[in-house]
XYZ file of C-alpha atoms in Angstrom:
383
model
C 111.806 132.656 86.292
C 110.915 128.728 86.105
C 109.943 126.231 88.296
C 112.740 125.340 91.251
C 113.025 121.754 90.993
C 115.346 119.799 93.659
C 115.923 116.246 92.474
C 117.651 112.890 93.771
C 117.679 109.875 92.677
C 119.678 106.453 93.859
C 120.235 103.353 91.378
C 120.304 99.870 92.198
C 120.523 96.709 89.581
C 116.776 96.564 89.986
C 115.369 100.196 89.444
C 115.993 103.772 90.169
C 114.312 105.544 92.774
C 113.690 109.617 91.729
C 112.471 111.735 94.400
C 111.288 115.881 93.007
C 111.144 118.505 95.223
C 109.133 121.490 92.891
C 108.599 125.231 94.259
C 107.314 127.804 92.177
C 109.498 130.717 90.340
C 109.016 134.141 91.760
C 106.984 137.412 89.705
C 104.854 134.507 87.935
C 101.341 134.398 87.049
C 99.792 131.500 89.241
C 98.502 129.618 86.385
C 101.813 129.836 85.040
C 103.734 128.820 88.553
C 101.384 125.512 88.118
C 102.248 124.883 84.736
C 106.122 125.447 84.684
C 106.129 123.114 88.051
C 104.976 120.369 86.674
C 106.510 120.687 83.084
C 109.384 120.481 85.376
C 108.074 117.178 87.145
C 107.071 115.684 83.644
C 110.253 116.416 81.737
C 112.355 114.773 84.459
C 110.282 111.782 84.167
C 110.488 111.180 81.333
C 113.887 111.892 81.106
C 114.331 109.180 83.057
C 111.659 106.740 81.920
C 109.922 106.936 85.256
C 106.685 106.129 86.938
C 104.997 108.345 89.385
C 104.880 105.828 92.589
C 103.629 108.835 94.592
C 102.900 112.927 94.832
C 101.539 115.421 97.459
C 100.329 118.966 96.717
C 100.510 121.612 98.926
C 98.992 125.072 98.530
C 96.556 127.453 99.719
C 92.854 126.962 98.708
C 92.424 129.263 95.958
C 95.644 127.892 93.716
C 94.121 123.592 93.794
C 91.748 124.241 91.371
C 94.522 125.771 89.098
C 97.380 123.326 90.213
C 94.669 120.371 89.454
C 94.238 121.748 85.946
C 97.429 122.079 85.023
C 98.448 118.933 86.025
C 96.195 117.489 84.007
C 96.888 119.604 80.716
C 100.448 118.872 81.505
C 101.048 115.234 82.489
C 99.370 113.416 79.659
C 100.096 109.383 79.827
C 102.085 110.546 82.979
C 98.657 111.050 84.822
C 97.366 107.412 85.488
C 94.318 108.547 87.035
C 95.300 108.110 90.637
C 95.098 111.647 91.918
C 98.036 113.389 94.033
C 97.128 114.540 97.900
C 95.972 117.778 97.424
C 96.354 119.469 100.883
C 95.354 122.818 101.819
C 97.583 125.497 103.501
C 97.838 128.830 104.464
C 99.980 131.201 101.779
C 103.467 131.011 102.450
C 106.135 133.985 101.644
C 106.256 132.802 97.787
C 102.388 133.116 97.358
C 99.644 130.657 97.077
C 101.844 127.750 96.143
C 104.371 125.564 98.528
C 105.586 123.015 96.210
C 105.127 119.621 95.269
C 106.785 116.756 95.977
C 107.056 113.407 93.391
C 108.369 109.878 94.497
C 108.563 108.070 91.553
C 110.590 104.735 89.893
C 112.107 103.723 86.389
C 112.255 99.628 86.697
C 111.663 97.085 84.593
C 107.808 97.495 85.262
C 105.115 100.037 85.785
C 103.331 100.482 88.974
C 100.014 99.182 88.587
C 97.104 101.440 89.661
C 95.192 99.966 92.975
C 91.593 101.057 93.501
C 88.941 100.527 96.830
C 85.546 100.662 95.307
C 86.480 101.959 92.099
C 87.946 104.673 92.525
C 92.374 105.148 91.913
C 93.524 105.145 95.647
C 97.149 104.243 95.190
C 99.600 101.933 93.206
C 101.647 98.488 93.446
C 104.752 98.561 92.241
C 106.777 94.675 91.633
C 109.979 94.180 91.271
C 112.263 90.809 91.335
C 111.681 89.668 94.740
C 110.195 92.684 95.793
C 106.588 94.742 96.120
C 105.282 98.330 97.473
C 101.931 99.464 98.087
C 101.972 103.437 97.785
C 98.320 104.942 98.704
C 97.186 108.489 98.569
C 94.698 110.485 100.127
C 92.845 107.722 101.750
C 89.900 109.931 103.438
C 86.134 109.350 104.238
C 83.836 112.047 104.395
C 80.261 112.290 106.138
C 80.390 109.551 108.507
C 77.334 111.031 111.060
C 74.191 112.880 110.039
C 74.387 116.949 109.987
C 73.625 119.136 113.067
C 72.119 121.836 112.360
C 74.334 125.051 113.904
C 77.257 122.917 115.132
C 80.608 123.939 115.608
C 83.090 124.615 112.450
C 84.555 121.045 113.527
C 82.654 118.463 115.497
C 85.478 116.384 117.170
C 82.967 113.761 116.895
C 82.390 113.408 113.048
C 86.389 114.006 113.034
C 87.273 110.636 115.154
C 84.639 108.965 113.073
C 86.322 109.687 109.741
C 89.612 109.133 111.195
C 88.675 105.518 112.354
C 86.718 105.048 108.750
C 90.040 106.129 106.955
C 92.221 103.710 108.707
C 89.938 100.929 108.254
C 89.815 101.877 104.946
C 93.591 101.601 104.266
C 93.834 98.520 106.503
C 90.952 97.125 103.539
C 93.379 97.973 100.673
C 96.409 96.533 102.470
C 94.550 93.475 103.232
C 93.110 93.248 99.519
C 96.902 92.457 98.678
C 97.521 90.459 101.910
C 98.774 92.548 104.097
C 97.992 94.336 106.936
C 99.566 97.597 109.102
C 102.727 95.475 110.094
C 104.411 95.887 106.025
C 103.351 99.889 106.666
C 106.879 101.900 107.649
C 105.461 105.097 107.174
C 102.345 106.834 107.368
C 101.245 110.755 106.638
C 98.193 111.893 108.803
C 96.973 114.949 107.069
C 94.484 116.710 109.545
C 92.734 119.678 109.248
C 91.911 122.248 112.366
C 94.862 119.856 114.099
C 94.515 121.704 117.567
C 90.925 120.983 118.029
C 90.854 117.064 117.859
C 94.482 115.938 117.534
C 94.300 114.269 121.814
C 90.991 112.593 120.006
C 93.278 111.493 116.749
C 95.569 109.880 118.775
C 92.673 108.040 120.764
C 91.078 106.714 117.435
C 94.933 105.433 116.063
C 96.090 104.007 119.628
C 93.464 101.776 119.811
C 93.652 100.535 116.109
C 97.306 100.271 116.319
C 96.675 98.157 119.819
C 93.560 96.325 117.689
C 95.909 94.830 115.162
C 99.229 94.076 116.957
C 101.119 97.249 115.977
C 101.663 97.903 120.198
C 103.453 95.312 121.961
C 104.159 94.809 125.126
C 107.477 96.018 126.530
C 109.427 97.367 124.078
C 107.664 95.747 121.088
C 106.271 98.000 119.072
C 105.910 98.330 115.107
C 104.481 102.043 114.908
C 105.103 103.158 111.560
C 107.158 106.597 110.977
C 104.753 109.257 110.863
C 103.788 112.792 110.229
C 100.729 114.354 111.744
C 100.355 117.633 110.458
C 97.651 120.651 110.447
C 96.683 120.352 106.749
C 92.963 119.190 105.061
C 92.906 117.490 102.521
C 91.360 119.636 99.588
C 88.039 117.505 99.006
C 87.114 119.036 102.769
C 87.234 115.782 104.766
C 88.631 116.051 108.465
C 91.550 113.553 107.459
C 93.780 111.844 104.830
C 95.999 109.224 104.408
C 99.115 108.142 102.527
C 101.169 105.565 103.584
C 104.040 103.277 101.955
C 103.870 99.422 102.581
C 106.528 96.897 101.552
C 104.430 94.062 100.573
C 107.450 92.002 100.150
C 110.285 91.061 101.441
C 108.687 90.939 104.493
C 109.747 91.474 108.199
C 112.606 93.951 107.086
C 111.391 96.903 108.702
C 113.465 98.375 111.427
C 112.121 100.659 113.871
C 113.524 103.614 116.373
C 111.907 104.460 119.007
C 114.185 106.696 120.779
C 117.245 108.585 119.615
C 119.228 112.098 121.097
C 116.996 113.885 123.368
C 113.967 112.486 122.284
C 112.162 109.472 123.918
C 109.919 107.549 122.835
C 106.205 109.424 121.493
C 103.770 106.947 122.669
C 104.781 107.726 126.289
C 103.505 111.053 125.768
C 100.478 109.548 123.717
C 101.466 109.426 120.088
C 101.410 106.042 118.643
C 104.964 106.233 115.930
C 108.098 105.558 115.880
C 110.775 108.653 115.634
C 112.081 106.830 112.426
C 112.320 103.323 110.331
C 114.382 101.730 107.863
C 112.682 99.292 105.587
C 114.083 98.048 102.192
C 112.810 100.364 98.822
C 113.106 99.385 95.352
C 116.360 101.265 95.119
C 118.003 100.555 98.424
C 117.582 101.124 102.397
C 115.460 104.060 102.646
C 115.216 105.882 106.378
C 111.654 107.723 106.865
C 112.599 110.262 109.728
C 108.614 111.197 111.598
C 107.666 114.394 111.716
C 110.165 115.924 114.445
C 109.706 118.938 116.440
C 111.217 120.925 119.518
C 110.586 118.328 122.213
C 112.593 116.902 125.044
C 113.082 113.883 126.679
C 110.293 114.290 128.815
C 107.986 114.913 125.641
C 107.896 118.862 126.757
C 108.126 121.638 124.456
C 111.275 123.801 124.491
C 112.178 126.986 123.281
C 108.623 128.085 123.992
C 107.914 131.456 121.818
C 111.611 131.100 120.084
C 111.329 130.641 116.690
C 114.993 130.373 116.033
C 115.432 127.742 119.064
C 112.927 125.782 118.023
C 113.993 125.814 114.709
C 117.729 124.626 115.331
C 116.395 122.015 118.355
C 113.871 120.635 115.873
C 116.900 120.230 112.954
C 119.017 119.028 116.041
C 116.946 116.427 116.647
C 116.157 115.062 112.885
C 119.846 115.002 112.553
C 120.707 112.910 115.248
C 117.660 110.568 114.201
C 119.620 110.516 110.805
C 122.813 109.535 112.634
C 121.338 106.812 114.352
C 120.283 105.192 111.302
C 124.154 105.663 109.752
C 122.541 108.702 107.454
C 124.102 111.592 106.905
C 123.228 114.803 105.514
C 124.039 114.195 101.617
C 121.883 111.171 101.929
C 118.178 113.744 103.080
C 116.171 113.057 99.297
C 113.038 114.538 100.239
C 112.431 117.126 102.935
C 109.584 119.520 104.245
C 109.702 122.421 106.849
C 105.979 122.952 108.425
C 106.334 126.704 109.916
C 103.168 128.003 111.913
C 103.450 131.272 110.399
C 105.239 133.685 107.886
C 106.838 135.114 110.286
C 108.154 131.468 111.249
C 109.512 131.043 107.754
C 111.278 134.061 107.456
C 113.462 133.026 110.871
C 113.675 129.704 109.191
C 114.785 131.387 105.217
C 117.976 132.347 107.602
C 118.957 129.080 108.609
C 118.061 126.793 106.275
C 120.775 127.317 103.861
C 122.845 125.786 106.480
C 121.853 122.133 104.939
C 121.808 121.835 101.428
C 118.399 119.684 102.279
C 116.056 119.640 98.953
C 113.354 121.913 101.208
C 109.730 122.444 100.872
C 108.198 125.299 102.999
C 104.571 124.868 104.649
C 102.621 127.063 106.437
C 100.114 125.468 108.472
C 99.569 124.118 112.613
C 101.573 121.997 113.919
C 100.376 119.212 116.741
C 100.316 121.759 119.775
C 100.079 125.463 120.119
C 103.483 126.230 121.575
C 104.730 124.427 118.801
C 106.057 126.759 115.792
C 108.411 124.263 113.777
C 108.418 120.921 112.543
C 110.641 118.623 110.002
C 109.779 115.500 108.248
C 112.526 113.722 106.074
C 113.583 110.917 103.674
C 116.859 109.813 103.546
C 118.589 106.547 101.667
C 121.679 105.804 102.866
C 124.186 105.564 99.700
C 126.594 102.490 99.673
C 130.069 103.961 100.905
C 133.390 101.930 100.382
C-alpha cells in the first residue's frame, strides 16, 4: 500500500498555496514507507510547479536517519538545501513514522533560501506587494560547559538554549527588517516538555515583554503557537519554526480569547489562541496548539481520554468559528496524543471531521494533559 497523502491547496491571482499532509502505507518496509512518502510529496509538486516554503518531520528516532536519506535520494532540485524539522517522537500505532507535513507555493517566483551564519535556516518568498519569511528548526546547542554526572536535562542549559534560539530568530528577522511583531505563528518544539516547560515560558515572557510583543491592557501581539513535547533530532533542548509576513505589514489579527477558553498568558503562556494574517494565497487562520482547558486555565476531563479529546476539538472549533472558518476550510492539521492508548480513543472519533490529520505521540505541556490539536485553516471566498 502507498503513501496516504492529504492535500489542499487555495488559488489566488498571485500564487497557489499547497499544503501535504503524508502518513505512511501499512505492511511496508520502513525504508520503503520513507521513500513512497515523499515520492508522494515530490510528484505533487511538481505537478503543480511548486516550491517547498516549509516541512516538518515527525517520527521516532530510529526511522530520521532513513526518512533523511530518502528525502534526499528522492527530492532532487526539490531539496534546496534548507533542511525540514526533523522532530523526534515516540512510535505511534502505524510504526516508527507519523507523517510529514509540506507547506509549499507555485507563484511567479521561487522562495529564496535565507541562511544565519551559513548555514540554510529558512526561506523568503516575494510576491507583488507581498513577502514571507518561513524558518525551520532554529535551535542552539551547548550553550554552558558540561557537568560531569548531571541530570538527563539540566533546566538550566535548557532556558539558555531557549533564550539563544529566540535571539537567534529575532537575528534572521531583523537581517530582513523585521522583528517578532510580522511573526503570526510560532512552533516551540521542546524536548522532556514536563521538566522545564514553567522555565520555557519564563525565558519567552520576558523576550516577548523585551521587544513590545506584551502590551499593556489588552494589547498584546503574541504570535499563535504550539509548544509541544518533541526534540528536535540534532539533540538540542529546543527548535524553532515560525512564519513572518514581512510585508504588508500591520495585517495581523490576533484572538486572545474565544468559547471557554480565556486568555493563556493569564495562566502564564505568552500566545494568542489564534491569528489571521494575510498569506500569499489568501487569509490564512493559525489556530495554537489547543487542549482540554477551561476558562479558568484548569484542566478538565482529568484521566478521560475521550473527554478530553472532544473538549480539546470543541474548543479548536469554536476558535475556527470565531475567525468565520469552518470545517472544509482546516488545510493542515495534527493530533499530539500522550500515548497509544490515547490514539486509539482518538482513531474512533476522528473520522467525525474530514480534517487532513497527522497523529503524534509525544507529551503534551502538563501531565494531566493527554490531547492536544494544532490547525491551519484559510477561509475560502464564499458568495
Amino acid at each position: 500500500m502507498t503513501a496516504k497523502l492529504q492535500t489542499r491547496s487555495v488559488k489566488s491571482a498571485l500564487s497557489t498555496e499547497i499544503y501535504i499532509s503524508a502518513t505512511p502505507g501499512e505492511e511496508m518496509p520502513l525504508q520503503d514507507q520513507a521513500r513512497e512518502i515523499f515520492s508522494g510529496i515530490h510528484d505533487v509538486l511538481r505537478s503543480n510547479k511548486a516550491r517547498i516554503l516549509q516541512e516538518r518531520v515527525f517520527s521516532a528516532r530510529p526511522a530520521v536517519e532513513t526518512l533523511r536519506t530518502a528525502r534526499s535520494g528522492v527530492y532532487g532540485d526539490f531539496d534546496d538545501g534548507v533542511a525540514p524539522s526533523f522532530l523526534v517522537a515516540s512510535e505511534g500505532l502505524a510504526g516508527p513514522i507519523a507523517g510529514v507535513q509540506v507547506h509549499a507555493v507555485s507563484s511567479g517566483g521561487r522562495p529564496q533560501v535565507v541562511d544565519l551564519d551559513g548555514v540554510p535556516c529558512g526561506r523568503i518568498l516575494r510576491v507583488p506587494g507581498r513577502a514571507y519569511l518561513a524558518l525551520s528548526g532554529v535551535s542552539v546547542a551547548g550553550i554552558l560547559p558540561a557537568i560531569r554526572g548531571r541530570d538527563a536535562l539540566d533546566t538550566n542549559e535548557a532556558a539558555a538554549q531557549a533564550k539563544a534560539m529566540m535571539q537567534k530568530a529575532e537575528a534572521a528577522l531583523r537581517k530582513l527588517g523585521a522583528d517578532f511583531l510580522s511573526v503570526p505563528r510560532t512552533w516551540m518544539w521542546l524536548k522532556d516538555i514536563l521538566s522545564w516547560y514553567d522555565d520555557f515560558n519564563q525565558v519567552r515572557t520576558g523576550f516577548f515583554k523585551e521587544w513590545g510583543l506584551i502590551g499593556e491592557g489588552s494589547r498584546q501581539s503574541m504570535p499563535a503557537s504550539t509548544g509541544i513535547g518533541l526534540g528536535p533530532a540534532n539533540g538540542a533542548h529546543c527548535a524553532m519554526d515560525l512564519m513572518a509576513v514581512l510585508e504588508p505589514t500591520e495585517c495581523t489579527q490576533y484572538l486572545q480569547t474565544t468559547g471557554k477558553q480565556h486568555c493563556a498568558f493569564k495562566y502564564g503562556s505568552a500566545f494568542s489562541r489564534a491569528a489571521r494574517s494575510i498569506m500569499p494565497a489568501g487569509e490564512t487562520v493559525f489556530v495554537s496548539g489547543t487542549a482540554s482547558i477551561d476558562a479558568a486555565g484548569t484542566t478538565t476531563h482529568v484521566g478521560d481520554a475521550a473527554g478530553q479529546i472532544n473538549a480539546t476539538i470543541e474548543n479548536v472549533r469554536a476558535v475556527l468559528s470565531e475567525m468565520q472558518c469552518s470545517d472544509n476550510d482546516v488545510v493542515q492539521v495534527i493530533a499530539y496524543c500522550k500515548t497509544t492508548a490515547v490514539e486509539k480513543v482518538f482513531n474512533s472519533i476522528k473520522d467525525k471531521l474530514a480534517w487532513p490529520w497527522i497523529t503524534v505521540i509525544c507529551d503534551i505541556c502538563r501531565p494531566d494533559l493527554l490531547f492536544e490539536i494544532e490547525a491551519t485553516a484559510m477561509p475560502r471566498q464564499r458568495a
